[in-house]
Amino acid sequence: MTSIIKISNLKKSYENGNIKALNGIDLEIDEGDFVSIIGQSGSGKTTLLNMIGALDIGDEGSVEVAGYNLNKTKRLNDFRSKKIGFVFQLHNLIPNLSVVENVEIPLYARKMSGEKRKKKALNLLDLVGLKDKAKIKPTRLSGGERQRVAIARALVNEPSIILADEPTGSLDSQTSNDILKLLIDLHEKENVTLIIVTHDLNISKLANRQIEVLDGKITNFK
Amino acid sequence: MSFLLLIFKNTFRNKVRSFLAVIGIAIGIATIVGLGALSNGIITSFDKTMHVGGADFSILSKQQNETGINPYGTSTFSEDWLNKIKEIQGVKDAKGIYLATLPVEGKLLAVGGFDYKDLKSRDNSLIDGRNISENANNEVIIGKLASESLNKGVGDELSIGEDKFEIVGISESGNSNQDSSIYTLLSVIQKMVKDEKSLSMISVYVEKGADIKGVAKTIEDKYGENISTVTSVSDVKRMDDLVNMIKGVSLAISLLAIIIGGIGIINTMIMTVFERTREIGVLKAVGWSRTKILSMILGESIVLTLFSAVIGSIIGVIVLETLVAIGIMGNTLNPVFTLETFIQGFEVAILVGLIGGLYPALRASKLTPTEALRYE
């Protein structure tokens, strides 16, 4: 297996160095792997996920993801557009757009015809079982359905890696199980690297490998 | 869905706020369109008067007389000038006209004195009655609008100053200025205002194929110290001042509209950016570039102001036409809406959109994804 993520001595602090969010992270993740990052609130797990997704840049160390050196590249938006699919705890869908239009959103970062955009978005909605609700507004969907739309949006760019930050954090247990099953199915079917941030041990155990983060350091990686 | 449609949908997400912003700018645009149309109306009406009876250009005195009865603020000049003008090479004919603003049945109206042949040539504009008889010293023709405002018709008596006249005909030319005037023989008005053998204007007709500007220049070169040729409104100081004043007011309102509308748009768009901070974070997270986000917010701002321009233009036309219909504008001033009037309104709207949208758009584009996604 080849590594898709290589992180070396990554450090990140906030508020003039007073808050050390990441304190020397070394990590390698293989292509197509399913990894969970677990830790308490404030442990640095979301910061680590943000660094992998190039939503933030470290102060020290190096981060290489899918062939991009994130410390050096000036094409961070290009990297996010082509390589990463984000799923957030809150779905963050745009309320005045229809379900299919929400799924199309990442494709505006690329040159693509409106027809092709819509076709791709509908295929993804079919994959998450919501094709019949493509034309309605997200406000008329249940929490679980909204998260399914967010997953379809994360996948529409055909990313190499899906980064999910507490994707079931605001859902009931039955819906959580459905969403996790969907993410794992997609990871297997599409051979996408899946990284889930969670503070729930049961969810963490579903992954092939678990990373435990405490005070900005990896304390356990199995 | 195209990017343009996405911008359009975002613009009207908060309908009440967008509506209030649109109304604020639309009022400014309506005023710009309205004043532009009024200024056009003055120019068009004046232009028709200067080319009355198909004249190629007119001649007025060089001397200004702002307090006189001449509506164009110039002095009268001797009838002798008529023959001097007729002698100029290329001039086919020249006709003397006396124009005065006089009290007619208690209202100040324009009264024009023409020679008999000149009046006779306008038979086709008569819609009722007959033309003035040769040598008649108590007959007048009144324009249709004057007839309506004075409530007088053929056969009625008309008081001009202290003199009494009989209305023998009603004319309609389609020019509100002319249709609001009274016509009589040149000699009659000269006698009435005690300014015999004088003219206030000469209409010049050039030979077929002759260069109009060339003939006008010959006259200017020869007699330019005493008289001036008039081919457009800018040639007459009083009219030019009036048009410039309206244009000045229009420019001032345009600037105010840009400042006030710009502040309104900045406020609306900043609110939009604040409300959609997390959404902007998501857009960045899914790979949107700074330029793309900047174009979206700036696009929304411009769509808002372009929509205001459409609404403002409609309001401008409706308000002005209503004022004309209920008679508040008087009979002589008819607004003329041209493409240029609306283009000016749209130019101001786009400028307001660009100025007002730039800061919020830059602010949105500079947000870091993590900062935006953390926003509560």
GROMACS .gro file of C-alpha atoms in nm, chain A residues 50 55 77 80-81 86 88 90 92 94 96-97 101 104-106 108-109 117 153 157, chain B residues 1-3 6 9-10 13 278-279 282-289 292 369-370 373:
model
   42
   50ASN     CA    1  -0.824   2.057   0.919
   55LEU     CA    2  -0.835   2.423   0.582
   77ASN     CA    3  -0.831   2.547  -0.324
   80ARG     CA    4  -0.944   2.079  -0.177
   81SER     CA    5  -1.152   2.075  -0.493
   86PHE     CA    6  -1.563   1.717   0.374
   88PHE     CA    7  -1.922   1.825   0.887
   90LEU     CA    8  -2.367   2.021   1.093
   92ASN     CA    9  -2.413   2.320   0.634
   94ILE     CA   10  -2.764   2.610   0.161
   96ASN     CA   11  -3.256   2.836  -0.055
   97LEU     CA   12  -3.111   2.584  -0.300
  101GLU     CA   13  -2.825   2.220  -0.638
  104GLU     CA   14  -2.363   2.056  -0.736
  105ILE     CA   15  -2.195   2.331  -0.529
  106PRO     CA   16  -1.837   2.187  -0.520
  108TYR     CA   17  -1.859   2.524  -0.951
  109ALA     CA   18  -1.490   2.526  -0.857
  117ARG     CA   19  -2.291   1.904  -1.310
  153ARG     CA   20  -2.186   1.676  -0.179
  157ASN     CA   21  -1.582   1.586  -0.678
  223MET     CA   22  -2.803   2.552  -1.251
  224SER     CA   23  -2.568   2.816  -1.392
  225PHE     CA   24  -2.342   3.032  -1.173
  228LEU     CA   25  -2.699   3.073  -0.828
  231LYS     CA   26  -3.117   3.291  -0.613
  232ASN     CA   27  -2.879   3.411  -0.341
  235ARG     CA   28  -3.278   3.485  -0.026
  500ARG     CA   29  -2.039   2.930   0.771
  501GLU     CA   30  -2.168   2.880   0.418
  504VAL     CA   31  -1.811   2.539   0.332
  505LEU     CA   32  -1.759   2.687  -0.014
  506LYS     CA   33  -1.390   2.731   0.065
  507ALA     CA   34  -1.372   2.380   0.207
  508VAL     CA   35  -1.514   2.232  -0.115
  509GLY     CA   36  -1.254   2.413  -0.323
  510TRP     CA   37  -1.399   2.749  -0.420
  511SER     CA   38  -1.125   3.006  -0.488
  514LYS     CA   39  -1.504   3.273  -0.716
  591PRO     CA   40  -1.206   2.838   0.601
  592THR     CA   41  -1.156   2.739   0.966
  595LEU     CA   42  -1.665   2.727   0.971
   0.00000   0.00000   0.00000
